[in-house]
Amino acid sequence: AQSVTQLDSHVSVSEGTPVLLRCNYSSSYSPSLFWYVQHPNKGLQLLLKYTSAATLVKGINGFEAEFKKSETSFHLTKPSAHMSDAAEYFCVVSLYGSGNTGKLIFGQGTTLQVKP
Amino acid sequence: EPEVTQTPSHQVTQMGQEVILRCVPISNHLYFYWYRQILGQKVEFLVSFYNNEISEKSEIFDDQFSVERPDGSNFTLKIRSTKLEDSAMYFCASSYPGQGVEKLFFGSGTQLSVL
């Protein structure tokens, strides 16, 4: 069965320093993986996705993630945090590789705090 | 950028009452979803909907739940007789033909409180 585990429930960084949000997945086949972000009172927004193309995926707002099959990881990084990055981040795996009836399996979320 | 709109943002109801959560998906999207997040727990898939019928549903989506696209623009989730454990944030999502689950647009959610 597919699952994701976000290793940190809360991460705090200073503005201008790197961000690392960790995610490990479990899947019996090559998965599709996503990172979503949720700002307060906003919907879930897709940051980036991995769907078996390049293992290093670039997303919006300077975020990127690397798919490492050997480590079953899909960690989210950003070289320099901005105050506006403070939000809840979700690592997500798709139950199917692609398809319209597939469902998303969410991690428990990581709250990113950015200190001035 | 187009948005998925959910109303109301917060709904309070008494146990046993029926509630309808409303969503307006992005206008050219054809696939619709409901997810929910109980406080402190993961976001969970409830149901997907396409071509006026349910494509897939989770074990959570029992006979107390139903979905409908009544007028070609709204997408609703009805809970027939609410229980305390139905208290959660409910997210609606939609996607464009051919993109499916790989590019979902989510609404900002309806916080349902069952008293």
PDB file of C-alpha atoms in Angstrom:
ATOM      1  CA  ALA A   1       0.000   0.000   0.000  1.00  0.00           C
ATOM      2  CA  GLN A   2       1.091   3.540  -0.668  1.00  0.00           C
ATOM      3  CA  SER A   3       1.918   5.853   2.211  1.00  0.00           C
ATOM      4  CA  VAL A   4       3.976   8.903   3.025  1.00  0.00           C
ATOM      5  CA  THR A   5       5.671   9.934   6.227  1.00  0.00           C
ATOM      6  CA  GLN A   6       6.736  13.479   6.905  1.00  0.00           C
ATOM      7  CA  LEU A   7       9.520  13.248   9.394  1.00  0.00           C
ATOM      8  CA  ASP A   8       9.016  16.629  11.056  1.00  0.00           C
ATOM      9  CA  SER A   9       5.729  18.053  12.237  1.00  0.00           C
ATOM     10  CA  HIS A  10       7.292  21.495  12.732  1.00  0.00           C
ATOM     11  CA  VAL A  11      10.356  23.153  11.198  1.00  0.00           C
ATOM     12  CA  SER A  12      11.642  26.580  12.158  1.00  0.00           C
ATOM     13  CA  VAL A  13      14.222  28.489  10.110  1.00  0.00           C
ATOM     14  CA  SER A  14      15.507  32.027   9.940  1.00  0.00           C
ATOM     15  CA  GLU A  15      14.761  34.145   6.914  1.00  0.00           C
ATOM     16  CA  GLY A  16      17.481  33.721   4.293  1.00  0.00           C
ATOM     17  CA  THR A  17      18.574  30.288   5.499  1.00  0.00           C
ATOM     18  CA  PRO A  18      17.927  26.988   3.693  1.00  0.00           C
ATOM     19  CA  VAL A  19      14.741  25.000   4.111  1.00  0.00           C
ATOM     20  CA  LEU A  20      14.592  21.208   4.269  1.00  0.00           C
ATOM     21  CA  LEU A  21      11.270  19.409   4.727  1.00  0.00           C
ATOM     22  CA  ARG A  22      11.659  15.660   4.823  1.00  0.00           C
ATOM     23  CA  CYS A  23       9.376  13.054   3.315  1.00  0.00           C
ATOM     24  CA  ASN A  24       9.669   9.307   2.932  1.00  0.00           C
ATOM     25  CA  TYR A  25       7.268   7.263   0.889  1.00  0.00           C
ATOM     26  CA  SER A  26       6.231   3.672   0.599  1.00  0.00           C
ATOM     27  CA  SER A  27       4.965   2.325  -2.696  1.00  0.00           C
ATOM     28  CA  SER A  28       4.864  -1.027  -4.396  1.00  0.00           C
ATOM     29  CA  TYR A  29       5.528   0.548  -7.768  1.00  0.00           C
ATOM     30  CA  SER A  30       6.975   3.735  -9.190  1.00  0.00           C
ATOM     31  CA  PRO A  31       4.896   6.444  -7.579  1.00  0.00           C
ATOM     32  CA  SER A  32       3.790   9.928  -8.497  1.00  0.00           C
ATOM     33  CA  LEU A  33       4.784  12.273  -5.694  1.00  0.00           C
ATOM     34  CA  PHE A  34       3.733  15.813  -4.935  1.00  0.00           C
ATOM     35  CA  TRP A  35       4.282  18.614  -2.505  1.00  0.00           C
ATOM     36  CA  TYR A  36       1.333  20.834  -1.656  1.00  0.00           C
ATOM     37  CA  VAL A  37       1.379  24.005   0.415  1.00  0.00           C
ATOM     38  CA  GLN A  38      -1.426  25.537   2.420  1.00  0.00           C
ATOM     39  CA  HIS A  39      -1.258  29.112   3.594  1.00  0.00           C
ATOM     40  CA  PRO A  40      -3.690  30.232   6.301  1.00  0.00           C
ATOM     41  CA  ASN A  41      -7.259  30.470   5.010  1.00  0.00           C
ATOM     42  CA  LYS A  42      -6.173  29.374   1.545  1.00  0.00           C
ATOM     43  CA  GLY A  43      -6.654  26.197  -0.470  1.00  0.00           C
ATOM     44  CA  LEU A  44      -4.036  23.541  -0.989  1.00  0.00           C
ATOM     45  CA  GLN A  45      -1.694  24.662  -3.745  1.00  0.00           C
ATOM     46  CA  LEU A  46       0.505  22.357  -5.812  1.00  0.00           C
ATOM     47  CA  LEU A  47       4.191  23.233  -5.359  1.00  0.00           C
ATOM     48  CA  LEU A  48       5.710  20.556  -7.554  1.00  0.00           C
ATOM     49  CA  LYS A  49       5.261  16.996  -8.753  1.00  0.00           C
ATOM     50  CA  TYR A  50       7.369  14.016  -9.709  1.00  0.00           C
ATOM     51  CA  THR A  51       5.936  11.643 -12.305  1.00  0.00           C
ATOM     52  CA  SER A  52       8.883   9.438 -13.355  1.00  0.00           C
ATOM     53  CA  ALA A  53      10.685  12.017 -15.471  1.00  0.00           C
ATOM     54  CA  ALA A  54      13.675  13.946 -14.054  1.00  0.00           C
ATOM     55  CA  THR A  55      14.458  13.023 -10.467  1.00  0.00           C
ATOM     56  CA  LEU A  56      15.165  16.637  -9.517  1.00  0.00           C
ATOM     57  CA  VAL A  57      11.935  18.539  -9.761  1.00  0.00           C
ATOM     58  CA  LYS A  58      11.662  22.297  -9.671  1.00  0.00           C
ATOM     59  CA  GLY A  59       8.511  23.922  -8.436  1.00  0.00           C
ATOM     60  CA  ILE A  60       7.097  27.330  -7.781  1.00  0.00           C
ATOM     61  CA  ASN A  61       8.571  29.954  -5.458  1.00  0.00           C
ATOM     62  CA  GLY A  62      12.101  28.525  -5.667  1.00  0.00           C
ATOM     63  CA  PHE A  63      11.275  25.147  -4.151  1.00  0.00           C
ATOM     64  CA  GLU A  64      12.632  21.904  -5.484  1.00  0.00           C
ATOM     65  CA  ALA A  65      12.559  18.245  -4.515  1.00  0.00           C
ATOM     66  CA  GLU A  66      14.668  15.242  -5.383  1.00  0.00           C
ATOM     67  CA  PHE A  67      13.238  11.787  -5.874  1.00  0.00           C
ATOM     68  CA  LYS A  68      15.636   9.198  -4.450  1.00  0.00           C
ATOM     69  CA  LYS A  69      14.394   5.703  -5.070  1.00  0.00           C
ATOM     70  CA  SER A  70      17.200   4.046  -3.096  1.00  0.00           C
ATOM     71  CA  GLU A  71      16.255   6.069  -0.027  1.00  0.00           C
ATOM     72  CA  THR A  72      12.493   6.168  -0.784  1.00  0.00           C
ATOM     73  CA  SER A  73      12.659   9.880  -0.115  1.00  0.00           C
ATOM     74  CA  PHE A  74      11.264  13.030  -1.697  1.00  0.00           C
ATOM     75  CA  HIS A  75      12.587  15.872   0.432  1.00  0.00           C
ATOM     76  CA  LEU A  76      11.591  19.452  -0.303  1.00  0.00           C
ATOM     77  CA  THR A  77      14.268  22.140  -0.279  1.00  0.00           C
ATOM     78  CA  LYS A  78      14.716  25.834  -0.851  1.00  0.00           C
ATOM     79  CA  PRO A  79      18.063  27.615  -0.702  1.00  0.00           C
ATOM     80  CA  SER A  80      16.813  30.715   1.076  1.00  0.00           C
ATOM     81  CA  ALA A  81      13.624  31.003   3.119  1.00  0.00           C
ATOM     82  CA  HIS A  82      11.338  33.975   2.794  1.00  0.00           C
ATOM     83  CA  MET A  83       8.811  35.132   5.341  1.00  0.00           C
ATOM     84  CA  SER A  84       6.022  34.335   2.884  1.00  0.00           C
ATOM     85  CA  ASP A  85       7.065  30.669   2.895  1.00  0.00           C
ATOM     86  CA  ALA A  86       5.566  30.198   6.359  1.00  0.00           C
ATOM     87  CA  ALA A  87       2.766  27.666   5.810  1.00  0.00           C
ATOM     88  CA  GLU A  88       1.756  24.029   6.125  1.00  0.00           C
ATOM     89  CA  TYR A  89       3.438  21.667   3.644  1.00  0.00           C
ATOM     90  CA  PHE A  90       2.102  18.285   2.625  1.00  0.00           C
ATOM     91  CA  CYS A  91       3.969  15.465   0.915  1.00  0.00           C
ATOM     92  CA  VAL A  92       1.552  13.433  -1.167  1.00  0.00           C
ATOM     93  CA  VAL A  93       1.623  10.211  -3.168  1.00  0.00           C
ATOM     94  CA  SER A  94      -0.830   9.237  -5.858  1.00  0.00           C
ATOM     95  CA  LEU A  95      -2.416   5.841  -5.476  1.00  0.00           C
ATOM     96  CA  TYR A  96      -2.108   5.317  -9.182  1.00  0.00           C
ATOM     97  CA  GLY A  97       0.763   6.417 -11.435  1.00  0.00           C
ATOM     98  CA  SER A  98      -1.677   8.655 -13.244  1.00  0.00           C
ATOM     99  CA  GLY A  99      -5.325   8.671 -14.000  1.00  0.00           C
ATOM    100  CA  ASN A 100      -8.467  10.503 -13.211  1.00  0.00           C
ATOM    101  CA  THR A 101      -9.928   8.229 -10.596  1.00  0.00           C
ATOM    102  CA  GLY A 102      -6.770   7.912  -8.556  1.00  0.00           C
ATOM    103  CA  LYS A 103      -6.724   9.281  -5.088  1.00  0.00           C
ATOM    104  CA  LEU A 104      -4.042  11.192  -3.229  1.00  0.00           C
ATOM    105  CA  ILE A 105      -2.516   9.902  -0.007  1.00  0.00           C
ATOM    106  CA  PHE A 106      -1.356  12.764   2.202  1.00  0.00           C
ATOM    107  CA  GLY A 107       1.384  12.947   4.770  1.00  0.00           C
ATOM    108  CA  GLN A 108       0.547  14.479   8.111  1.00  0.00           C
ATOM    109  CA  GLY A 109       1.970  17.850   7.184  1.00  0.00           C
ATOM    110  CA  THR A 110       4.905  19.970   8.285  1.00  0.00           C
ATOM    111  CA  THR A 111       4.439  23.464   9.630  1.00  0.00           C
ATOM    112  CA  LEU A 112       7.191  25.758   8.418  1.00  0.00           C
ATOM    113  CA  GLN A 113       7.913  28.751  10.597  1.00  0.00           C
ATOM    114  CA  VAL A 114      10.184  31.482   9.246  1.00  0.00           C
ATOM    115  CA  LYS A 115      11.739  33.829  11.779  1.00  0.00           C
ATOM    116  CA  PRO A 116      12.913  37.309  10.835  1.00  0.00           C
TER     117      PRO A 116
ATOM    118  CA  GLU B   1      -5.683  32.336 -11.694  1.00  0.00           C
ATOM    119  CA  PRO B   2      -9.007  30.454 -11.541  1.00  0.00           C
ATOM    120  CA  GLU B   3     -10.011  29.141  -8.153  1.00  0.00           C
ATOM    121  CA  VAL B   4     -12.177  26.475  -6.610  1.00  0.00           C
ATOM    122  CA  THR B   5     -14.660  28.199  -4.328  1.00  0.00           C
ATOM    123  CA  GLN B   6     -16.171  26.607  -1.234  1.00  0.00           C
ATOM    124  CA  THR B   7     -19.036  27.913   0.853  1.00  0.00           C
ATOM    125  CA  PRO B   8     -19.497  28.406   3.696  1.00  0.00           C
ATOM    126  CA  SER B   9     -16.022  28.688   5.156  1.00  0.00           C
ATOM    127  CA  HIS B  10     -17.317  27.510   8.517  1.00  0.00           C
ATOM    128  CA  GLN B  11     -20.512  25.618   9.308  1.00  0.00           C
ATOM    129  CA  VAL B  12     -21.844  24.632  12.701  1.00  0.00           C
ATOM    130  CA  THR B  13     -24.562  22.019  13.024  1.00  0.00           C
ATOM    131  CA  GLN B  14     -26.219  19.831  15.615  1.00  0.00           C
ATOM    132  CA  MET B  15     -25.610  16.105  15.687  1.00  0.00           C
ATOM    133  CA  GLY B  16     -28.171  14.283  13.579  1.00  0.00           C
ATOM    134  CA  GLN B  17     -28.806  17.223  11.276  1.00  0.00           C
ATOM    135  CA  GLU B  18     -28.229  17.174   7.550  1.00  0.00           C
ATOM    136  CA  VAL B  19     -25.583  19.436   6.073  1.00  0.00           C
ATOM    137  CA  ILE B  20     -24.709  20.334   2.520  1.00  0.00           C
ATOM    138  CA  LEU B  21     -21.259  21.631   1.712  1.00  0.00           C
ATOM    139  CA  ARG B  22     -20.998  23.536  -1.510  1.00  0.00           C
ATOM    140  CA  CYS B  23     -18.220  23.885  -4.021  1.00  0.00           C
ATOM    141  CA  VAL B  24     -17.884  25.679  -7.326  1.00  0.00           C
ATOM    142  CA  PRO B  25     -15.128  23.953  -9.305  1.00  0.00           C
ATOM    143  CA  ILE B  26     -13.122  25.655 -12.026  1.00  0.00           C
ATOM    144  CA  SER B  27     -15.416  26.049 -14.993  1.00  0.00           C
ATOM    145  CA  ASN B  28     -13.776  23.757 -17.569  1.00  0.00           C
ATOM    146  CA  HIS B  29     -12.854  21.016 -15.120  1.00  0.00           C
ATOM    147  CA  LEU B  30     -14.606  17.682 -15.349  1.00  0.00           C
ATOM    148  CA  TYR B  31     -13.238  15.695 -12.409  1.00  0.00           C
ATOM    149  CA  PHE B  32     -14.277  16.523  -8.895  1.00  0.00           C
ATOM    150  CA  TYR B  33     -13.153  15.351  -5.503  1.00  0.00           C
ATOM    151  CA  TRP B  34     -13.867  15.714  -1.811  1.00  0.00           C
ATOM    152  CA  TYR B  35     -11.205  15.301   0.836  1.00  0.00           C
ATOM    153  CA  ARG B  36     -11.371  15.947   4.559  1.00  0.00           C
ATOM    154  CA  GLN B  37      -8.985  16.601   7.407  1.00  0.00           C
ATOM    155  CA  ILE B  38      -9.947  15.851  10.987  1.00  0.00           C
ATOM    156  CA  LEU B  39      -8.054  18.090  13.387  1.00  0.00           C
ATOM    157  CA  GLY B  40      -4.604  16.666  14.026  1.00  0.00           C
ATOM    158  CA  GLN B  41      -4.950  13.964  11.397  1.00  0.00           C
ATOM    159  CA  LYS B  42      -3.997  13.547   7.761  1.00  0.00           C
ATOM    160  CA  VAL B  43      -5.985  14.835   4.818  1.00  0.00           C
ATOM    161  CA  GLU B  44      -8.084  11.881   3.621  1.00  0.00           C
ATOM    162  CA  PHE B  45      -9.671  11.098   0.286  1.00  0.00           C
ATOM    163  CA  LEU B  46     -13.455  10.763   0.371  1.00  0.00           C
ATOM    164  CA  VAL B  47     -14.735  10.512  -3.171  1.00  0.00           C
ATOM    165  CA  SER B  48     -14.063  11.287  -6.812  1.00  0.00           C
ATOM    166  CA  PHE B  49     -16.768  12.153  -9.317  1.00  0.00           C
ATOM    167  CA  TYR B  50     -16.823  12.203 -13.094  1.00  0.00           C
ATOM    168  CA  ASN B  51     -19.519  12.235 -15.742  1.00  0.00           C
ATOM    169  CA  ASN B  52     -22.252  12.547 -13.125  1.00  0.00           C
ATOM    170  CA  GLU B  53     -21.281   9.490 -11.193  1.00  0.00           C
ATOM    171  CA  ILE B  54     -18.914   8.445  -8.459  1.00  0.00           C
ATOM    172  CA  SER B  55     -15.621   7.140  -9.835  1.00  0.00           C
ATOM    173  CA  GLU B  56     -14.176   5.986  -6.570  1.00  0.00           C
ATOM    174  CA  LYS B  57     -14.944   6.332  -2.888  1.00  0.00           C
ATOM    175  CA  SER B  58     -13.140   5.522   0.311  1.00  0.00           C
ATOM    176  CA  GLU B  59     -14.413   3.414   3.177  1.00  0.00           C
ATOM    177  CA  ILE B  60     -15.203   6.660   4.999  1.00  0.00           C
ATOM    178  CA  PHE B  61     -17.769   7.539   2.344  1.00  0.00           C
ATOM    179  CA  ASP B  62     -20.643   5.438   3.656  1.00  0.00           C
ATOM    180  CA  ASP B  63     -24.390   5.726   3.081  1.00  0.00           C
ATOM    181  CA  GLN B  64     -24.525   8.904   5.144  1.00  0.00           C
ATOM    182  CA  PHE B  65     -22.591  10.724   2.440  1.00  0.00           C
ATOM    183  CA  SER B  66     -23.669  11.668  -1.043  1.00  0.00           C
ATOM    184  CA  VAL B  67     -22.379  13.931  -3.790  1.00  0.00           C
ATOM    185  CA  GLU B  68     -24.171  15.741  -6.532  1.00  0.00           C
ATOM    186  CA  ARG B  69     -23.593  18.152  -9.355  1.00  0.00           C
ATOM    187  CA  PRO B  70     -27.059  19.657  -9.401  1.00  0.00           C
ATOM    188  CA  ASP B  71     -26.737  22.401 -11.972  1.00  0.00           C
ATOM    189  CA  GLY B  72     -23.539  22.019 -13.974  1.00  0.00           C
ATOM    190  CA  SER B  73     -21.590  24.468 -11.881  1.00  0.00           C
ATOM    191  CA  ASN B  74     -21.938  23.446  -8.240  1.00  0.00           C
ATOM    192  CA  PHE B  75     -20.596  20.269  -6.684  1.00  0.00           C
ATOM    193  CA  THR B  76     -22.061  19.374  -3.306  1.00  0.00           C
ATOM    194  CA  LEU B  77     -21.318  17.002  -0.476  1.00  0.00           C
ATOM    195  CA  LYS B  78     -24.284  16.030   1.676  1.00  0.00           C
ATOM    196  CA  ILE B  79     -24.019  14.406   5.055  1.00  0.00           C
ATOM    197  CA  ARG B  80     -27.428  12.993   5.882  1.00  0.00           C
ATOM    198  CA  SER B  81     -27.232  12.703   9.652  1.00  0.00           C
ATOM    199  CA  THR B  82     -24.119  14.249  11.077  1.00  0.00           C
ATOM    200  CA  LYS B  83     -22.085  12.652  13.827  1.00  0.00           C
ATOM    201  CA  LEU B  84     -19.584  14.254  16.153  1.00  0.00           C
ATOM    202  CA  GLU B  85     -16.770  12.501  14.295  1.00  0.00           C
ATOM    203  CA  ASP B  86     -17.770  14.232  11.059  1.00  0.00           C
ATOM    204  CA  SER B  87     -16.268  17.434  12.452  1.00  0.00           C
ATOM    205  CA  ALA B  88     -13.423  18.235  10.064  1.00  0.00           C
ATOM    206  CA  MET B  89     -12.168  20.539   7.370  1.00  0.00           C
ATOM    207  CA  TYR B  90     -13.668  19.463   4.053  1.00  0.00           C
ATOM    208  CA  PHE B  91     -11.784  20.270   0.870  1.00  0.00           C
ATOM    209  CA  CYS B  92     -13.252  20.245  -2.608  1.00  0.00           C
ATOM    210  CA  ALA B  93     -10.962  19.810  -5.600  1.00  0.00           C
ATOM    211  CA  SER B  94     -11.278  19.672  -9.353  1.00  0.00           C
ATOM    212  CA  SER B  95      -9.046  18.823 -12.267  1.00  0.00           C
ATOM    213  CA  TYR B  96      -8.808  19.342 -15.971  1.00  0.00           C
ATOM    214  CA  PRO B  97      -9.448  16.531 -18.462  1.00  0.00           C
ATOM    215  CA  GLY B  98      -6.273  14.576 -19.092  1.00  0.00           C
ATOM    216  CA  GLN B  99      -4.523  15.843 -15.978  1.00  0.00           C
ATOM    217  CA  GLY B 100      -6.595  14.110 -13.378  1.00  0.00           C
ATOM    218  CA  VAL B 101      -5.138  13.587  -9.978  1.00  0.00           C
ATOM    219  CA  GLU B 102      -1.763  14.928 -11.051  1.00  0.00           C
ATOM    220  CA  LYS B 103      -2.982  18.505 -11.124  1.00  0.00           C
ATOM    221  CA  LEU B 104      -5.735  19.058  -8.615  1.00  0.00           C
ATOM    222  CA  PHE B 105      -6.958  22.512  -7.719  1.00  0.00           C
ATOM    223  CA  PHE B 106      -8.197  22.662  -4.147  1.00  0.00           C
ATOM    224  CA  GLY B 107     -10.600  25.048  -2.499  1.00  0.00           C
ATOM    225  CA  SER B 108      -9.828  26.713   0.822  1.00  0.00           C
ATOM    226  CA  GLY B 109     -12.089  24.331   2.686  1.00  0.00           C
ATOM    227  CA  THR B 110     -15.217  24.326   4.821  1.00  0.00           C
ATOM    228  CA  GLN B 111     -14.683  23.801   8.526  1.00  0.00           C
ATOM    229  CA  LEU B 112     -17.598  21.672   9.750  1.00  0.00           C
ATOM    230  CA  SER B 113     -18.268  21.618  13.472  1.00  0.00           C
ATOM    231  CA  VAL B 114     -20.814  19.093  14.745  1.00  0.00           C
ATOM    232  CA  LEU B 115     -22.052  19.809  18.256  1.00  0.00           C
TER     233      LEU B 115
END
